[in-house]
Short mmCIF file of C-alpha atoms in Angstrom, two decimals:
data_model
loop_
_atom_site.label_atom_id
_atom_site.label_comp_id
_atom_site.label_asym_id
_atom_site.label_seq_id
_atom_site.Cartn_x
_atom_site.Cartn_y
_atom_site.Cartn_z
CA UNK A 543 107.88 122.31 62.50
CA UNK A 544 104.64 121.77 60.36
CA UNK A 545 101.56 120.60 63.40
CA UNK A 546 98.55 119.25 61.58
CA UNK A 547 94.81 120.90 62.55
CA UNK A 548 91.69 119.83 63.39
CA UNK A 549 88.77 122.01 63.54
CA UNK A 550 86.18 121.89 66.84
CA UNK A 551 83.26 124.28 68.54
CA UNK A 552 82.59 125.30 71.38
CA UNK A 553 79.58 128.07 71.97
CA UNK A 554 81.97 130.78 70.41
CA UNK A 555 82.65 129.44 67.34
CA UNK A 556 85.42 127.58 65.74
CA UNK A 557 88.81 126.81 66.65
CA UNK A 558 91.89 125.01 65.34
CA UNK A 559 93.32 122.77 68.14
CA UNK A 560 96.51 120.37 67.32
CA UNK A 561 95.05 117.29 65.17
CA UNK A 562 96.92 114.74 68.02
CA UNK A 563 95.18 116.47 70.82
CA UNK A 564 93.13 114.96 72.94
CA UNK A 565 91.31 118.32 74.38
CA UNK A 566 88.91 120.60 72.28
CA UNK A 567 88.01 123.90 71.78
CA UNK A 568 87.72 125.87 75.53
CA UNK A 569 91.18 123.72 76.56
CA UNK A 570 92.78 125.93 73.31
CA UNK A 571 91.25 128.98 74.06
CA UNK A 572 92.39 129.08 77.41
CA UNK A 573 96.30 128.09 76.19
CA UNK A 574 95.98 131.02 73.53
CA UNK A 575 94.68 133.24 76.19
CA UNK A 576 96.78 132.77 79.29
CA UNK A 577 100.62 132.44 78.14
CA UNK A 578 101.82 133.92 81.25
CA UNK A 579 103.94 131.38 83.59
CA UNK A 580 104.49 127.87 81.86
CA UNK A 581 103.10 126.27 85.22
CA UNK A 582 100.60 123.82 85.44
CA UNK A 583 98.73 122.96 87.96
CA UNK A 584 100.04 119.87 89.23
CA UNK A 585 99.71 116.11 88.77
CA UNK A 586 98.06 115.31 92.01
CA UNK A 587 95.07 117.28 91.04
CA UNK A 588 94.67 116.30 87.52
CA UNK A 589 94.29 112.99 88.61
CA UNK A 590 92.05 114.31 91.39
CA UNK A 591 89.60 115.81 88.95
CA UNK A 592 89.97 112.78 86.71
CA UNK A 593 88.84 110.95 90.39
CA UNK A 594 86.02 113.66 90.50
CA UNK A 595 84.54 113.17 87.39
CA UNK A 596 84.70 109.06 87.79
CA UNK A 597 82.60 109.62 91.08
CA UNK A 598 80.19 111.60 89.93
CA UNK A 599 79.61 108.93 86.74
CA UNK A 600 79.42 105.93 89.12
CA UNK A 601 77.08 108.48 91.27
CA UNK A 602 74.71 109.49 88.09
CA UNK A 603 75.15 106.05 86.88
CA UNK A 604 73.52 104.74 90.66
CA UNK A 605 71.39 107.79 90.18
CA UNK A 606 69.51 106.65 87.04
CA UNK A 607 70.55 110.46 85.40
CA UNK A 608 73.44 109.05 83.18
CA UNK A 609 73.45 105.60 81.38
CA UNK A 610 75.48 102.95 81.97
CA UNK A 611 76.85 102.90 78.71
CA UNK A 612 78.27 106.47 78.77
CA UNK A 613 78.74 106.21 82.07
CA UNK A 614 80.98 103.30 82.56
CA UNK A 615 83.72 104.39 79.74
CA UNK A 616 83.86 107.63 81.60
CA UNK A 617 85.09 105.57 83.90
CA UNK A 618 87.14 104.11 82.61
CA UNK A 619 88.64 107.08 80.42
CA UNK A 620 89.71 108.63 84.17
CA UNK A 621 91.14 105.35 85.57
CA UNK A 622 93.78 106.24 82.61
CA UNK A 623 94.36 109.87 83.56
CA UNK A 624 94.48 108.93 87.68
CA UNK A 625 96.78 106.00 86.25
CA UNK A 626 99.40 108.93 84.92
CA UNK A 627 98.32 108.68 81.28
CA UNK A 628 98.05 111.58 78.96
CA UNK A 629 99.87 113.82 81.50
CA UNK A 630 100.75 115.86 78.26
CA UNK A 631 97.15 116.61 77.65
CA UNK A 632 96.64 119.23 80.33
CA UNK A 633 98.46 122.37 79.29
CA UNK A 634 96.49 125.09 81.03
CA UNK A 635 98.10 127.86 82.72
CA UNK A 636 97.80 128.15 86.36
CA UNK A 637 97.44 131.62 85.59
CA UNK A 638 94.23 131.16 84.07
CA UNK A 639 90.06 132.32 84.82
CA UNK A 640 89.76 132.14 88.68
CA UNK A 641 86.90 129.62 88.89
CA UNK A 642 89.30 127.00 87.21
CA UNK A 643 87.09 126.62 84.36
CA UNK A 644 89.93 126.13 81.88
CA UNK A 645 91.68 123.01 83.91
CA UNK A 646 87.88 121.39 84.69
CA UNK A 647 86.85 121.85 80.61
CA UNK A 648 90.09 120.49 79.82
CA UNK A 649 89.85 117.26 82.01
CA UNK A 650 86.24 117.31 80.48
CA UNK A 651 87.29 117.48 77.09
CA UNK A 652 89.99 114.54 77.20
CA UNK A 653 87.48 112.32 79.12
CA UNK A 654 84.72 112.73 76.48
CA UNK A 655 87.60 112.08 73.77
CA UNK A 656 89.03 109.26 75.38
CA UNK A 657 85.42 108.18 76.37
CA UNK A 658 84.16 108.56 72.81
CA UNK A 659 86.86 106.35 71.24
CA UNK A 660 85.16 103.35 72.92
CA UNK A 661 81.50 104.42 73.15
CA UNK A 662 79.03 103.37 70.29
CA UNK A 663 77.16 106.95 71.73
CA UNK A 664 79.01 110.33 71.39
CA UNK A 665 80.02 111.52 75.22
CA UNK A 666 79.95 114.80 75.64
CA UNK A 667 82.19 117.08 77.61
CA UNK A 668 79.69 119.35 79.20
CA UNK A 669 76.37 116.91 79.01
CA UNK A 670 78.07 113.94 80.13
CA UNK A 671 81.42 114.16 81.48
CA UNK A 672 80.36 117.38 83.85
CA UNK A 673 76.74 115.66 84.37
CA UNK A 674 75.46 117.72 87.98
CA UNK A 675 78.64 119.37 88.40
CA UNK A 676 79.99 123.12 88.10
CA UNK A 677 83.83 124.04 87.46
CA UNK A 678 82.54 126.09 90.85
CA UNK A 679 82.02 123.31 92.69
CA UNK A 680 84.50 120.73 91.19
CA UNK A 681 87.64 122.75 91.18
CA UNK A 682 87.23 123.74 95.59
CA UNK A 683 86.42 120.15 95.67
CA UNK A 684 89.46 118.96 94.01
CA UNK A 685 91.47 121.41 95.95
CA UNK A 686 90.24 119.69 98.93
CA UNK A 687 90.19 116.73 98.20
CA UNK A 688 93.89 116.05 96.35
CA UNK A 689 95.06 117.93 99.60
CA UNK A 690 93.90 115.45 102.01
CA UNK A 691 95.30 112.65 100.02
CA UNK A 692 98.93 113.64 99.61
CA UNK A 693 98.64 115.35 103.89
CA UNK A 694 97.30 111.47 104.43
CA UNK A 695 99.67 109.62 101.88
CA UNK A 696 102.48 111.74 101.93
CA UNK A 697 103.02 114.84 104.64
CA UNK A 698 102.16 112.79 107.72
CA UNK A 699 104.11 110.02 107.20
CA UNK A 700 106.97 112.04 106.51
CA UNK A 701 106.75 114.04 109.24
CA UNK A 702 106.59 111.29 111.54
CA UNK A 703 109.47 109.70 110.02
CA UNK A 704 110.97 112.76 111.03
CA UNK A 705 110.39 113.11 114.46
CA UNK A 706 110.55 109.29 115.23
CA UNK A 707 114.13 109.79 113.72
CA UNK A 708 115.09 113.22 116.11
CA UNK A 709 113.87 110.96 119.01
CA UNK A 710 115.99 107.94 118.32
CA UNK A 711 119.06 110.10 118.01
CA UNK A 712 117.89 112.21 121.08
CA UNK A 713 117.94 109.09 123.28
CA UNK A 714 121.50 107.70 121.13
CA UNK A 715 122.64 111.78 122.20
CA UNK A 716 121.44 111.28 126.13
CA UNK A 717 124.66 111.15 127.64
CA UNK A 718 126.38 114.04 126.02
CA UNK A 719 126.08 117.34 128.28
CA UNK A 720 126.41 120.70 126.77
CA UNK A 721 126.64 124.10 126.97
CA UNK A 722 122.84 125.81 126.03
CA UNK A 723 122.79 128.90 124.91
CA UNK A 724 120.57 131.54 125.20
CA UNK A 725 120.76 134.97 122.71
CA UNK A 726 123.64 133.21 121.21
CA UNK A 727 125.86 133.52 124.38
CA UNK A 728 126.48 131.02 127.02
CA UNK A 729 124.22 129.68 129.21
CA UNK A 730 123.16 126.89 131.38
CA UNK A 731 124.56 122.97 130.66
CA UNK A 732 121.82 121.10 128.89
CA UNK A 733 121.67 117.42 127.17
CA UNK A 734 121.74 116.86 123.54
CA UNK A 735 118.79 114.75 124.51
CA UNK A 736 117.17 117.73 125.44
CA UNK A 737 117.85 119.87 122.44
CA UNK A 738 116.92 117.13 119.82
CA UNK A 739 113.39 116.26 122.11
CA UNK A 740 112.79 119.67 121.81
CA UNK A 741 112.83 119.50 117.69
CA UNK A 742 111.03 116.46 117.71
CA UNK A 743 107.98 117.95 119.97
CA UNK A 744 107.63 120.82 117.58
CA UNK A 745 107.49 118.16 114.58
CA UNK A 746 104.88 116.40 116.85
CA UNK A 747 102.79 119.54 117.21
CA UNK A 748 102.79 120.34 113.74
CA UNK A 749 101.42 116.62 113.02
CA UNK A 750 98.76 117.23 115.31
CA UNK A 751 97.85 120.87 113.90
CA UNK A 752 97.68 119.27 110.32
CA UNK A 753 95.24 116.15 112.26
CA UNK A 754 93.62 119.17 113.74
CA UNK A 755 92.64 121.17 110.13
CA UNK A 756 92.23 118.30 107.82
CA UNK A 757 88.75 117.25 109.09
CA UNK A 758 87.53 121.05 107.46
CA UNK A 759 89.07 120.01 104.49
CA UNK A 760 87.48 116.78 104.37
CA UNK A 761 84.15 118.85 103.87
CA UNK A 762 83.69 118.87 99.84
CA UNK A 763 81.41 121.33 98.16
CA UNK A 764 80.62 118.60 95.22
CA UNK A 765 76.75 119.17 94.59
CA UNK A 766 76.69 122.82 95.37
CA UNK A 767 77.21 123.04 91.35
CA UNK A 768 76.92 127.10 90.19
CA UNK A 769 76.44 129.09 93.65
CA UNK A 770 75.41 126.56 96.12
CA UNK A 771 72.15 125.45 95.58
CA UNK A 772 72.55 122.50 93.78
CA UNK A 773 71.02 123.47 90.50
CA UNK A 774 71.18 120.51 87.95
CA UNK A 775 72.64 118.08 90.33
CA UNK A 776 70.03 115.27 91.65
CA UNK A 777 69.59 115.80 95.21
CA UNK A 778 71.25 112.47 96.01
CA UNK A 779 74.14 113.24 94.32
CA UNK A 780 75.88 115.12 96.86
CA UNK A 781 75.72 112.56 99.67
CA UNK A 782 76.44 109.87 97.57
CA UNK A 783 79.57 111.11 95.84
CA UNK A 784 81.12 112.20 99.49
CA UNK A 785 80.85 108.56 99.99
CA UNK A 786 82.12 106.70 96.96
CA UNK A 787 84.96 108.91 97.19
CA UNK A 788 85.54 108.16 100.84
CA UNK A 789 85.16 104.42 99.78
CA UNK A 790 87.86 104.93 97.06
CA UNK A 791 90.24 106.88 99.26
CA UNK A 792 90.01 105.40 102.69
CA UNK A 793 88.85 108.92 103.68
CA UNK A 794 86.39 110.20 105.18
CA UNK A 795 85.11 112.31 103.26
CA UNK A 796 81.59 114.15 103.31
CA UNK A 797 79.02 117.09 101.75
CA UNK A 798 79.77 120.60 103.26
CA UNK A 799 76.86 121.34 106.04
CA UNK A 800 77.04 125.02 103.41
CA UNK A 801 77.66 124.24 99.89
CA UNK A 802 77.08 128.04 100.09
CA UNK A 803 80.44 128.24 102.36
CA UNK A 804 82.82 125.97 100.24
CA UNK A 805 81.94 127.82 96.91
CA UNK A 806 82.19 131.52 98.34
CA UNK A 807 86.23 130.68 100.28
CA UNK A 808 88.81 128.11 101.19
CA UNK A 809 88.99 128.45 104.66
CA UNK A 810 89.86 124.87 105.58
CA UNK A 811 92.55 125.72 102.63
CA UNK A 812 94.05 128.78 104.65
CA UNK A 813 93.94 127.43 107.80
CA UNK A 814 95.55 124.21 106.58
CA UNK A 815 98.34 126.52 104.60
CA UNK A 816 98.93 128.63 108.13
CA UNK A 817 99.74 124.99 110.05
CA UNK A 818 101.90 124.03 107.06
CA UNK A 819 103.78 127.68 107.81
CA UNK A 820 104.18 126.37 111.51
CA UNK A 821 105.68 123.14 110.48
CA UNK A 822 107.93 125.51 108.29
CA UNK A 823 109.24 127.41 110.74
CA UNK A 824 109.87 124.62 113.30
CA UNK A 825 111.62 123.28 109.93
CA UNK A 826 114.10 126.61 109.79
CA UNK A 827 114.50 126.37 113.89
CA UNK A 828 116.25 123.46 113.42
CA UNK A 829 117.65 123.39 110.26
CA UNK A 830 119.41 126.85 111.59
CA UNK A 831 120.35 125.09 114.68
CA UNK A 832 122.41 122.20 113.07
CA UNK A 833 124.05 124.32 110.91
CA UNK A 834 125.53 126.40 114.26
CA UNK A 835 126.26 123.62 115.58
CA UNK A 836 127.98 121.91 112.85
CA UNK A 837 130.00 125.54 111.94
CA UNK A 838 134.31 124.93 111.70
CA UNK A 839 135.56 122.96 111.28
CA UNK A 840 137.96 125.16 113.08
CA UNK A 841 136.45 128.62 113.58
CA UNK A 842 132.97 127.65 114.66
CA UNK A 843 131.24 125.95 117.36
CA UNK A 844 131.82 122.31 116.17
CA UNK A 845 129.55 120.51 118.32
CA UNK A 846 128.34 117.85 115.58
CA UNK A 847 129.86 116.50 112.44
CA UNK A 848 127.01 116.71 109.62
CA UNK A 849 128.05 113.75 107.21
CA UNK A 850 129.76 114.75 104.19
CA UNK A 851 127.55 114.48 101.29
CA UNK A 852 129.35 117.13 98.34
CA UNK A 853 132.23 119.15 97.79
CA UNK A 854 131.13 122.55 99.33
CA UNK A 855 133.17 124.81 97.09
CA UNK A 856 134.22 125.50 93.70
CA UNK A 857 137.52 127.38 94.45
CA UNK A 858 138.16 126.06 98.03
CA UNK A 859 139.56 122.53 98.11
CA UNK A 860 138.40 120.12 100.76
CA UNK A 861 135.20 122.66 101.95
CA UNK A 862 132.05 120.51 103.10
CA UNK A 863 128.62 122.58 103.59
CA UNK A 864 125.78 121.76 105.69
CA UNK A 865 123.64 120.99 102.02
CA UNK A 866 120.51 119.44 103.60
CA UNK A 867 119.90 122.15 107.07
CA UNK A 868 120.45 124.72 104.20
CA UNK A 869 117.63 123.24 101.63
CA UNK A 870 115.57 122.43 104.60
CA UNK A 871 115.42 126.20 105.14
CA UNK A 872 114.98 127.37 101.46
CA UNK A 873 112.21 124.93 101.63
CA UNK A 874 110.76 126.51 104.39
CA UNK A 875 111.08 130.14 102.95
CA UNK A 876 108.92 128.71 99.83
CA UNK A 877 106.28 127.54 101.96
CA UNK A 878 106.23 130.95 104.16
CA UNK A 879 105.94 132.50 100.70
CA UNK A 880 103.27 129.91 99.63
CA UNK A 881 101.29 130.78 102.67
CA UNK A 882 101.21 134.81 102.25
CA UNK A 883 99.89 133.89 98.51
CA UNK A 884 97.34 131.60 99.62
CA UNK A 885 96.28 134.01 102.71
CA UNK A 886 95.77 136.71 99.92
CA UNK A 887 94.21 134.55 97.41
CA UNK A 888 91.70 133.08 100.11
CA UNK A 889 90.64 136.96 100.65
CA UNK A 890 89.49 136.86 96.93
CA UNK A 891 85.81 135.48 97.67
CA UNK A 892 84.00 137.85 96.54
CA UNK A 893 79.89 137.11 97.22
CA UNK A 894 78.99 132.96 95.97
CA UNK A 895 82.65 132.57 94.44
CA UNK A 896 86.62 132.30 95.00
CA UNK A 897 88.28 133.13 92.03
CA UNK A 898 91.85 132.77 92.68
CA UNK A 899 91.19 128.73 92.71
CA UNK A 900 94.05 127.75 90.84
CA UNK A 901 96.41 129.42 92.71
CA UNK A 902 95.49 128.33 96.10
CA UNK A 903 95.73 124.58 94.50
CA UNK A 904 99.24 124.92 93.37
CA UNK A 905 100.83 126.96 96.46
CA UNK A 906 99.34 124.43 98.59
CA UNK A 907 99.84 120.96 97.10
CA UNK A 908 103.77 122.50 96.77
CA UNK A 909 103.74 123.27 100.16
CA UNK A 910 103.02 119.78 100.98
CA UNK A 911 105.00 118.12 98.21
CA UNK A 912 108.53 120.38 99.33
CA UNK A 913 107.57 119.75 103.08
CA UNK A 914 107.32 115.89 102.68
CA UNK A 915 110.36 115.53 100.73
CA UNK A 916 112.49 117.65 103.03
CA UNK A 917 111.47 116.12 105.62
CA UNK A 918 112.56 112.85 104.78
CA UNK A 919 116.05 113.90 103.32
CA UNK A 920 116.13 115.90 106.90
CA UNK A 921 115.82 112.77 108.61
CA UNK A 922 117.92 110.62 106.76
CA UNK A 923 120.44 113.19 105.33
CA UNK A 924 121.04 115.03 108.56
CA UNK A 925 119.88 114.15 111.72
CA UNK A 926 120.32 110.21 111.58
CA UNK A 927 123.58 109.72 111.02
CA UNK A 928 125.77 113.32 112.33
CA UNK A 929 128.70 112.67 115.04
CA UNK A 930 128.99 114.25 118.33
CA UNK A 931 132.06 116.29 118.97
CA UNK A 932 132.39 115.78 122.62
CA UNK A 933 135.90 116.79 122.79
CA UNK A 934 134.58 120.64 122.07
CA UNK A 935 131.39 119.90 124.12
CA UNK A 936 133.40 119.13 127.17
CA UNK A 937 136.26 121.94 126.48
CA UNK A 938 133.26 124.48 126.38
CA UNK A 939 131.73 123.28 129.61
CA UNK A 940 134.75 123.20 131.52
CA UNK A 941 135.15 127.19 130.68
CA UNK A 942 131.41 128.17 130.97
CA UNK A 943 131.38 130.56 133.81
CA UNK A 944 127.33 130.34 133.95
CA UNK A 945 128.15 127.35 135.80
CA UNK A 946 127.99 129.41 138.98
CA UNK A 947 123.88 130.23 138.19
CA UNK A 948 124.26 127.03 140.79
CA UNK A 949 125.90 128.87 143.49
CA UNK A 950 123.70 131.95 143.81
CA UNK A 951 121.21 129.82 146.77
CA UNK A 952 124.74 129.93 148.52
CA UNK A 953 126.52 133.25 148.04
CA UNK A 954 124.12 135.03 146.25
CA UNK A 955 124.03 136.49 143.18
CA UNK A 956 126.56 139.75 143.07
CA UNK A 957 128.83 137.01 144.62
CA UNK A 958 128.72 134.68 142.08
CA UNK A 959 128.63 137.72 139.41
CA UNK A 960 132.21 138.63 140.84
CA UNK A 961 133.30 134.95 140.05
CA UNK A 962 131.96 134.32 136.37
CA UNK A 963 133.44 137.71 135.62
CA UNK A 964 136.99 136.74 137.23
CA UNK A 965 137.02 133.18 135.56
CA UNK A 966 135.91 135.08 132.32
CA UNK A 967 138.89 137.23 132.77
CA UNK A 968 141.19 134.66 133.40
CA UNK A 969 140.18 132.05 131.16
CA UNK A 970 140.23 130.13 133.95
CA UNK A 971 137.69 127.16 134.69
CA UNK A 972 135.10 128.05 137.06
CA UNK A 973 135.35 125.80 139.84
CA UNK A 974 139.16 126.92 140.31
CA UNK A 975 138.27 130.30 140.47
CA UNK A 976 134.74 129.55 143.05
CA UNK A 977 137.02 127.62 145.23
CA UNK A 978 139.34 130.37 145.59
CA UNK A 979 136.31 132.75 145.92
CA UNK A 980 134.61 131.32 148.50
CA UNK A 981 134.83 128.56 151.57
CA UNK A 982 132.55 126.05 149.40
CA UNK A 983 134.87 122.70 149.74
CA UNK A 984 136.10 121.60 146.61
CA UNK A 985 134.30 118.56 146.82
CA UNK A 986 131.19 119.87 147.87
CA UNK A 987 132.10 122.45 144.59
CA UNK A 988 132.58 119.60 142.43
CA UNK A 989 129.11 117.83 143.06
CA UNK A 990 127.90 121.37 142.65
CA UNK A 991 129.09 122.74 139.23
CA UNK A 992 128.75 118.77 137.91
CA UNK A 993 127.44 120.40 134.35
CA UNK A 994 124.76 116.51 133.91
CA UNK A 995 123.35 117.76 137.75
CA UNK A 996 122.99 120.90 136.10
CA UNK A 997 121.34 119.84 133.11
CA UNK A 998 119.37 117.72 134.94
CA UNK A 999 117.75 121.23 136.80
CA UNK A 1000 120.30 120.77 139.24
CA UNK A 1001 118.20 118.15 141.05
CA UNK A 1002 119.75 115.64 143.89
#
């Protein structure tokens, strides 16, 4: 294919950029120079840098530093990019100079063109677009910033969908009684209820540890510009960007106490990333744990009955998989990985700068993206609508023989040893075996061994 040219400058020289795009010079040196991974940072922080550099015009507008005429189609040049428009126009490699330079000069370079199409004035990129700002301070602000939008839009309301879902089926599961397990062998009689609260309370804690870090994140280093001391920015500017974007947002958003601190490492980032690894490893827990309990439908323990959602095999008619427990834990997996590359990356401040920005702000709007999404199809998929199999539940608990944990008060515990290792033997069920074993009435055995006393700690 023949693509048309147009020529445009930046302070190195000359460049040829595509004639139909809307980005200049520095946006095509940075595609020429990083052809490495074909991933792009995503769209949830484009259009959070578009949201940036709107703020900071109404801010410099308010500020008297940037006219209104400028100013206002700035504005309205990023209400088309946080709109979704000209998604096509942001290229850069995630892959690219650690500061994030590239991605902020690109979003600066389509607003001024976009901006310039309806100004009678020429808007510049650098002059007027990135008025008081640094790609140093912008960049670990967008980080922050689209990450407490899509935790506050999307994670958290996921993730209580989630566990308000494992606790409806807990209490629809209360009256089923099975056998726990412990080390993947038999152990004491628990309720399903029990189980599935148990999942749900480790959702609930990873809601709260997310509540917990977001408040750090909420801390933006917008005004620190170059190093953190505010160099071209008014000294307004700062204060009053944290709140127009808190009034745009609905968060609460506000200057760092250390511009110093936001520019230099992503913290809040990290310790945000190493909650998100909790929530993924409660995710695995119980994604593992369904998919046990769902194994057969012969050979396995069959406890539950995941709903059939695809043919399972290729070669083996009639095969159903457990699709969602096993995506929920690839998920997982990706956002353990996630977390070990934003860990390392958030080691990379070396003195007034990160420089592995662009990295952190892809791993970690992923991790909450895959998260989210999982989570709901977890919910829905999985856990909402799966049968019990009380026939096997029952069979199993009539056969356990660490039903007779119950008796060791009354014949100790060699005693009852003797007896879980004769029923064992026998195949036998344990209360046959006990009453033959001992001078424990069977009626007094029965009220004993009742696996829902047991489950219930056993507790008259």
């Amino acid at each position: 294919m023949n693509t048309e040219f147009r020529i445009e400058k930046d302070s190195m020289g000359e460049l040829q950029v595509p004639a139909d795009a809307l980005y200049g010079a520095q946006t095509q040196r940075a595609i020429n120079n990083f052809p490495i991974s074909g991933l792009v940072l995503p769209p949830a922080f484009i259009k959070t840098v578009a949201l940036i550099k709107q703020t900071a015009a109404k801010a410099n507008i308010q500020l008297g530093v940037l006219d209104s005429t400028r100013g206002e189609t700035i504005i309205q040049a990023a209400e088309q990019i946080i709109q979704g428009k000209h998604a096509e126009q942001f290229p850069v490699d995630i892959f690219q100079t650690g500061s994030g330079t590239s991605t902020n000069m690109n979003v600066n370079e389509v607003l001024a063109h976009l901006a310039s199409e309806s100004c009678p004035e020429a808007v510049g990129a650098n002059d007027h677009v990135n008025m008081g700002q640094s790609s140093n301070d912008v960049i670990p602000t967008a980080i922050h910033v689209s990450t407490a939008i899509e935790c506050q839009r999307q994670l958290l309301p996921a993730l209580d969908h989630l566990a308000e879902t494992l606790e409806a089926k807990a209490i629809a599961c209360r009256d089923y009684t099975k056998t726990g397990r412990t080390h993947l062998m038999d152990a004491m009689p628990m309720t399903l209820e029990q189980e599935l609260g148990a999942w749900a309370q480790q959702i609930r804690n990873g809601i709260a540890r997310v509540s917990g870090a977001l408040p750090r994140v909420q801390k933006l280093a917008q005004g620190g510009t170059a190093v953190g001391t505010g160099i071209n920015a008014h000294p307004e500017f700062a204060a009053l960007f944290a709140d127009t974007m808190t009034e745009v947002t609905g968060i609460a958003f506000s200057p760092n106490e250390s511009f110093f601190e936001s520019l230099s490492c992503q913290d809040a980032i990290v310790e945000l990333s190493g909650q998100l690894k909790t929530i993924a490893v409660s995710l695995m827990k119980i994604a593992n744990d369904l998919r046990w309990m769902n194994s057969g439908p012969l050979a396995g323990l069959g406890e539950i009955e995941l709903t059939a959602l695809q043919p399972g095999s290729s070669i083996m008619p009639g095969k159903v998989n457990p699709v969602i427990p096993e995506a929920t834990a690839m998920v997982a997996a990706q956002v353990i990985g996630n977390d070990a590359t934003i860990t390392i990356a958030g080691q990379s401040g070396t003195f007034q700068l990160n420089v592995m920005l662009p990295v952190i702000a892809y791993n970690i709007l992923q991790s909450i993206e895959i998260i989210s999404q999982v989570s709901i199809s977890l919910a829905d998929k999985a856990i909402a609508d799966f049968t019990v199999r009380e026939d096997n539940l029952q069979e199993a608990l009539a056969r356990n023989p660490i039903l007779v944990t119950a008796l060791n008060p009354i014949i100790g515990y060699a005693k009852a040893a003797k007896i879980a290792k004769s029923a064992y033997k026998q195949g036998r069920p344990i209360i046959d075996v006990a009453e033959e074993m001992t001078d424990i009435p069977r009626g007094e055995l029965e009220k004993i061994l009742e696996p829902k006393h047991l489950a219930a700690g056993g507790v008259n």
